[in-house]
mmCIF file of C-alpha atoms in Angstrom:
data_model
loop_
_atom_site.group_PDB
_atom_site.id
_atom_site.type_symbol
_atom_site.label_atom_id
_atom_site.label_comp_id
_atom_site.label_asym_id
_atom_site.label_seq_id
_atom_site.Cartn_x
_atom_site.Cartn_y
_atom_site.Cartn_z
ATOM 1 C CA UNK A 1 41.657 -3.558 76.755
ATOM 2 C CA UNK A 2 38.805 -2.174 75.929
ATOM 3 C CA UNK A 3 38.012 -0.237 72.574
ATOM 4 C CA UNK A 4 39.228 3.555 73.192
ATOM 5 C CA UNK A 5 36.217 6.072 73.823
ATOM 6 C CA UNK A 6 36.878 9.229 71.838
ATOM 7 C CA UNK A 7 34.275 11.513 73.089
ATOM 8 C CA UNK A 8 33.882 11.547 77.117
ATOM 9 C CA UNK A 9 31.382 13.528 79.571
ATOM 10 C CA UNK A 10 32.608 14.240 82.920
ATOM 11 C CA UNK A 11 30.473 15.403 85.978
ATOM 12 C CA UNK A 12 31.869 16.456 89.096
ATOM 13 C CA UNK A 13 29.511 15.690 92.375
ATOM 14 C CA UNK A 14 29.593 16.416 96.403
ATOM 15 C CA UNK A 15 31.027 14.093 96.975
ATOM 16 C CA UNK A 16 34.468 14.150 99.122
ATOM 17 C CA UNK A 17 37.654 13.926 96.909
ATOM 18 C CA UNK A 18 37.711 16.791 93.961
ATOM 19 C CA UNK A 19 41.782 16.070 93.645
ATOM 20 C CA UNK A 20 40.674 12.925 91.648
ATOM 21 C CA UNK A 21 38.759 15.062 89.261
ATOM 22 C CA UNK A 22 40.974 17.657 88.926
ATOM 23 C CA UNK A 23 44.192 14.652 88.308
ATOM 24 C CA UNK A 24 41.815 12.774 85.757
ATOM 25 C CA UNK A 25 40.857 15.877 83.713
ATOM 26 C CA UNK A 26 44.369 16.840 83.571
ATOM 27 C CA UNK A 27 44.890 13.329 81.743
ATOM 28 C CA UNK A 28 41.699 12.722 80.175
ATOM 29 C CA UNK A 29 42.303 16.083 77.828
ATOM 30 C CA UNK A 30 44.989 14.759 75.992
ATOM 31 C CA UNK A 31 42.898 11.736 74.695
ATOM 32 C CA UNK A 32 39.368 12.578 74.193
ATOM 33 C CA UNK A 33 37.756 15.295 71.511
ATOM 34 C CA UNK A 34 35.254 16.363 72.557
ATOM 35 C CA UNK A 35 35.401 16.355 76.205
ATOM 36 C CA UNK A 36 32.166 17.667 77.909
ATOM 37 C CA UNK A 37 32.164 18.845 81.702
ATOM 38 C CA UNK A 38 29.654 19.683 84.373
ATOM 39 C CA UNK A 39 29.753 20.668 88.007
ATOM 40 C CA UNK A 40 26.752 20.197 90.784
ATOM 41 C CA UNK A 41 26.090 23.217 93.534
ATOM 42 C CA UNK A 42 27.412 20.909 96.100
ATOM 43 C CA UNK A 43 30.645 20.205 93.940
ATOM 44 C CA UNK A 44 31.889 23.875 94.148
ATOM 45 C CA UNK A 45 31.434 23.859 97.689
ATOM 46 C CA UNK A 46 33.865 20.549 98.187
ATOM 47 C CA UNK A 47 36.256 22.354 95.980
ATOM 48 C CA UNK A 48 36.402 25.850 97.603
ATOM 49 C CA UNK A 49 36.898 22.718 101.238
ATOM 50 C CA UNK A 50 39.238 20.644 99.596
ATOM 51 C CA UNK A 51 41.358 22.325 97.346
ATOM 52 C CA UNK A 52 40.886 26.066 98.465
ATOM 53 C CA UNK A 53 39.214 27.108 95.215
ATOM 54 C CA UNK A 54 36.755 29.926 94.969
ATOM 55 C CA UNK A 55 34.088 28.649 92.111
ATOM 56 C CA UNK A 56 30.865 29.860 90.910
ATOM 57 C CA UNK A 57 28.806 27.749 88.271
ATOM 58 C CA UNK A 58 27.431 30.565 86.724
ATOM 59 C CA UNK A 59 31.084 31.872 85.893
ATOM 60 C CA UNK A 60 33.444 28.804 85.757
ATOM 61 C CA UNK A 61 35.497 28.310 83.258
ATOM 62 C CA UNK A 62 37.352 24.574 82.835
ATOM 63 C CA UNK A 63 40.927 26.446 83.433
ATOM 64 C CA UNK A 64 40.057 27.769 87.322
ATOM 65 C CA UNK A 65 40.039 23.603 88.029
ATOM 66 C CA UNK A 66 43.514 23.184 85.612
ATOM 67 C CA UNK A 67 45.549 26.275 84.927
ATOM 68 C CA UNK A 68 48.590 25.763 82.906
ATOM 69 C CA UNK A 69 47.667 22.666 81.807
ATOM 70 C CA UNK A 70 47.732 22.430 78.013
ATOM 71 C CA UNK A 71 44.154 21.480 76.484
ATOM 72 C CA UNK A 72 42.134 22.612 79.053
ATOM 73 C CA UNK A 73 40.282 25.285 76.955
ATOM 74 C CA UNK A 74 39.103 22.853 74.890
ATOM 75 C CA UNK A 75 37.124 21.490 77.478
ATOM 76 C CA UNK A 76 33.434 22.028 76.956
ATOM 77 C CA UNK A 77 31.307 23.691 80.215
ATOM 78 C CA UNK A 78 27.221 23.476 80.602
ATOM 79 C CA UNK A 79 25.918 24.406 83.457
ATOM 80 C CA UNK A 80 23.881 21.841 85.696
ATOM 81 C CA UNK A 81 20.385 22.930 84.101
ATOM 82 C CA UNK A 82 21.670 22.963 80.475
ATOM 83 C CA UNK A 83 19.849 20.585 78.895
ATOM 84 C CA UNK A 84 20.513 21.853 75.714
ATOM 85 C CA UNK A 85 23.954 20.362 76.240
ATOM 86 C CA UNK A 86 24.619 18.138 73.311
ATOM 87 C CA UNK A 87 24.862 14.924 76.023
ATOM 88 C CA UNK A 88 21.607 15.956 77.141
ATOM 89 C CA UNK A 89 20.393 14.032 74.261
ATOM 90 C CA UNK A 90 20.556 9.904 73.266
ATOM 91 C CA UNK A 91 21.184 11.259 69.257
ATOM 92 C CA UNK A 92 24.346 12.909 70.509
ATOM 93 C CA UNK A 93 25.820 10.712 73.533
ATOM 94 C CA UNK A 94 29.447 10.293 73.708
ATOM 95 C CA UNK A 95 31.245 7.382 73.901
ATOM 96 C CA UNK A 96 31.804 7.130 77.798
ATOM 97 C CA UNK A 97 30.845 9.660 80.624
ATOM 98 C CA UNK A 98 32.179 9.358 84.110
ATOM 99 C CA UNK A 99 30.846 10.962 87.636
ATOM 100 C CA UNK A 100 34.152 11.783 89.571
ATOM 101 C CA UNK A 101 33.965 11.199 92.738
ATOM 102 C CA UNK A 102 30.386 10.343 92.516
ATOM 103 C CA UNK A 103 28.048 11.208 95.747
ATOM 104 C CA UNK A 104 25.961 8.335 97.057
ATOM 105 C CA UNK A 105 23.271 10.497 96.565
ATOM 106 C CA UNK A 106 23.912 11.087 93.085
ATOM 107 C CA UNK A 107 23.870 7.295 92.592
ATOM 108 C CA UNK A 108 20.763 6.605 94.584
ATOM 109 C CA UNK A 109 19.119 9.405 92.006
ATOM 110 C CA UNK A 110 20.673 8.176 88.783
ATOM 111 C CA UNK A 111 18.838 4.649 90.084
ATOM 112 C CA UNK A 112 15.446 6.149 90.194
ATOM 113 C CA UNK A 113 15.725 8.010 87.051
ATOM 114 C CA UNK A 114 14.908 11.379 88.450
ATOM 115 C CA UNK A 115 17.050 13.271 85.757
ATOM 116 C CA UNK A 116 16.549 16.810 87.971
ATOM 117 C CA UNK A 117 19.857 17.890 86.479
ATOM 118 C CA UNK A 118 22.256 17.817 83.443
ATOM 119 C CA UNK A 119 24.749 15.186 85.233
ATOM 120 C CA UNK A 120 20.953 12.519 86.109
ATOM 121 C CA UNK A 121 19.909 13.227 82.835
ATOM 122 C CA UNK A 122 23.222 12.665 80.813
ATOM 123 C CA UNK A 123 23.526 9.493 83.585
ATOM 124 C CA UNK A 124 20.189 8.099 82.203
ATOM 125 C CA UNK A 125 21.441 8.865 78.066
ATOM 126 C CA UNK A 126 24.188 6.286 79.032
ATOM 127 C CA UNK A 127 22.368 3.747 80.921
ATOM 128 C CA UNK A 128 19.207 4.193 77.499
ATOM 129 C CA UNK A 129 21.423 4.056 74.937
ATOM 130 C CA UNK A 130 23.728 1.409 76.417
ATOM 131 C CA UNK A 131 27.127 3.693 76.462
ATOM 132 C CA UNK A 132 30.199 3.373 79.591
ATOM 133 C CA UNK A 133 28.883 4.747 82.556
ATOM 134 C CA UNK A 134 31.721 4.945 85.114
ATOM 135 C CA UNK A 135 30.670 5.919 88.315
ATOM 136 C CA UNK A 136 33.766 6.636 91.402
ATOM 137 C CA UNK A 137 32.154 6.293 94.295
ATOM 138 C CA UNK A 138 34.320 7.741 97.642
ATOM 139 C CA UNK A 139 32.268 6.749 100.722
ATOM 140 C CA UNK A 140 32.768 4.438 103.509
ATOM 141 C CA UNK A 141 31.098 2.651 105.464
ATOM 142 C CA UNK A 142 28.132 1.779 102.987
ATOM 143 C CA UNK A 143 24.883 1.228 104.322
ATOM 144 C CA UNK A 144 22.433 -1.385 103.201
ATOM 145 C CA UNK A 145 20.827 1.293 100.561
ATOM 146 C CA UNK A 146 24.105 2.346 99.363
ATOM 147 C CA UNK A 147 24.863 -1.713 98.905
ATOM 148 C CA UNK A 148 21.278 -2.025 97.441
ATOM 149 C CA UNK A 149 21.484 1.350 94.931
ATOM 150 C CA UNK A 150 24.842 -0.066 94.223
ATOM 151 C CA UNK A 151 23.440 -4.059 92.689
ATOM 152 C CA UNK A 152 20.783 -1.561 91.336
ATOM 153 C CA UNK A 153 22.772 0.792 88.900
ATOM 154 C CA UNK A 154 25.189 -2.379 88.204
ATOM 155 C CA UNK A 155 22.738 -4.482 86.632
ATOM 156 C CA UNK A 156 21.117 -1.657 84.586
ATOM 157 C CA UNK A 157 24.563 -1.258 82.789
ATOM 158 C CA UNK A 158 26.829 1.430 84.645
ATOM 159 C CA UNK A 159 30.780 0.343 86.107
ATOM 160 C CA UNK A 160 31.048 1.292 90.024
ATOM 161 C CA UNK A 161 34.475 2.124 91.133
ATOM 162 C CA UNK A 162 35.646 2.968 94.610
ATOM 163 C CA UNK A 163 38.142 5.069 94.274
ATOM 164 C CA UNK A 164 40.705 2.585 96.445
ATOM 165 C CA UNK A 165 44.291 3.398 95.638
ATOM 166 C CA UNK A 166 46.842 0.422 95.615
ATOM 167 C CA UNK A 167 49.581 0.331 97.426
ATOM 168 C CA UNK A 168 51.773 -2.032 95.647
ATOM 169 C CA UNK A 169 53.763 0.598 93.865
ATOM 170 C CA UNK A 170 54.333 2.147 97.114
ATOM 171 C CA UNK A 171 53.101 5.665 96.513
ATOM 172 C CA UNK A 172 55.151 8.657 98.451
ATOM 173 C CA UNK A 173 52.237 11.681 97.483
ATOM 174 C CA UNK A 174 48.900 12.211 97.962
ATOM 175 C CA UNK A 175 49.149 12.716 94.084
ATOM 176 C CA UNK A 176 50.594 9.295 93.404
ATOM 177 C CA UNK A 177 47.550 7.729 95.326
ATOM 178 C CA UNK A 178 44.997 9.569 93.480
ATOM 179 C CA UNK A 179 46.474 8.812 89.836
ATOM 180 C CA UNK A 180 46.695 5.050 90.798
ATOM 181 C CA UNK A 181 42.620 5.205 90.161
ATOM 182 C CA UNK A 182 42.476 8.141 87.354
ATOM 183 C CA UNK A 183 44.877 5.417 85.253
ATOM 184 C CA UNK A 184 42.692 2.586 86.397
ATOM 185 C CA UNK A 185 39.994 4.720 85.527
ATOM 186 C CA UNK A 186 41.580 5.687 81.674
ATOM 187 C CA UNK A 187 42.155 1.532 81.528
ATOM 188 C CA UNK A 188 38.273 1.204 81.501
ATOM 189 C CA UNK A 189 37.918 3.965 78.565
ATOM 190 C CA UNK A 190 40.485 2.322 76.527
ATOM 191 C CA UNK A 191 43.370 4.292 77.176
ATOM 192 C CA UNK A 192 46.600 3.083 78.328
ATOM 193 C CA UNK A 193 48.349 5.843 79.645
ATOM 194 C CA UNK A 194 52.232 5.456 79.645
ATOM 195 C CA UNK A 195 52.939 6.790 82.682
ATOM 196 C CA UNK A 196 51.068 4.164 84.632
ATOM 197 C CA UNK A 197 52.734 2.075 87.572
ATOM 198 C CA UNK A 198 51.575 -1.400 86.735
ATOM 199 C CA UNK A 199 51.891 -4.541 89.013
ATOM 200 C CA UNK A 200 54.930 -6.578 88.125
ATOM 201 C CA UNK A 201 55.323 -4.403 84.205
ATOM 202 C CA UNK A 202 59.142 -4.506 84.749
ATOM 203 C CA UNK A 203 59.108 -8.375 84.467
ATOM 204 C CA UNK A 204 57.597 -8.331 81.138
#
């Protein structure tokens, strides 16, 4: 296992599949302090698609994504042209920051170092300042420049991860899929959540 990351950024993208964002937050606040959080335009619109949820960035709070889950106002919100938030900034990176689910466009951009928002520019911190970068990609089929952007944002230091359930622990929910990858996805900060379903754990 890795060493655990205390301090985590999260960014939400476009891309199809807010559940897993929603599932991971609700785990990822009871292990890291300070936990920062940031939504694209796009984002709000998959939410209000995929999970009925009416958002507006210029009025979110973290508990409209997670209500009655303990922790959740300590999650920190910056809007997506904050760059006075403080992982904005290579002096203040956290440990880890993930993109969950992570657009393909989002990737391609993080590749060319564009930085046009708060989630590119904290993307580029990571990559500078050699921090976790975990991005959860949800698209299929990839094209060529999806394969290509992919090899590209690899080597320069960030962790791709489809977000592929298993099926090994033969899930019955929707909800049981989706945590499969937000415990894979605490495994790679350092945190091994309790409640995980691990291949062949009751043998041990």
């Amino acid at each position: 296992m890795p060493e655990p990351c205390r301090s985590l950024a999260v960014a939400i993208t476009g891309a199809s599949g807010s559940l897993y964002a929603v599932r991971f937050l609700a785990r990822a606040v009871r292990y890291f302090d300070p936990l920062y959080l940031t939504l694209s335009g796009p984002a709000v619109r998959v939410a209000r698609e995929e999970l009925g949820l009416e958002l507006r960035l210029d009025t979110f709070e973290p508990r409209q994504l997670l209500p009655g889950v303990p922790g959740a106002e300590r999650i920190r919100y910056y809007q997506k042209t904050d760059y006075d938030a403080p992982f904005a900034s290579g002096s203040a990176a956290p440990d880890a920051m993930v993109i969950l689910p992570c657009s393909m466009g989002t990737l391609g951009r993080i590749v060319a170092g564009t930085s046009e928002d708060l989630t590119l520019r904290a993307a580029d911190v990571m990559l500078k300042e050699r921090r976790k970068l975990i991005l959860v990609i949800r698209e299929t089929p990839l094209s060529l420049v999806h394969a290509r952007n992919i090899l590209a944002v690899t080597e320069a230091g960030a962790l791709v991860m489809p977000a592929a359930p298993g099926l090994y622990h033969r899930p019955q929910t929707v909800e049981e899929m989706i945590d499969f990858v937000v415990f894979r996805l605490l495994d790679h900060l350092g945190v091994r959540d309790p409640e995980a379903r691990r291949w062949r754990a009751d043998e041990e």
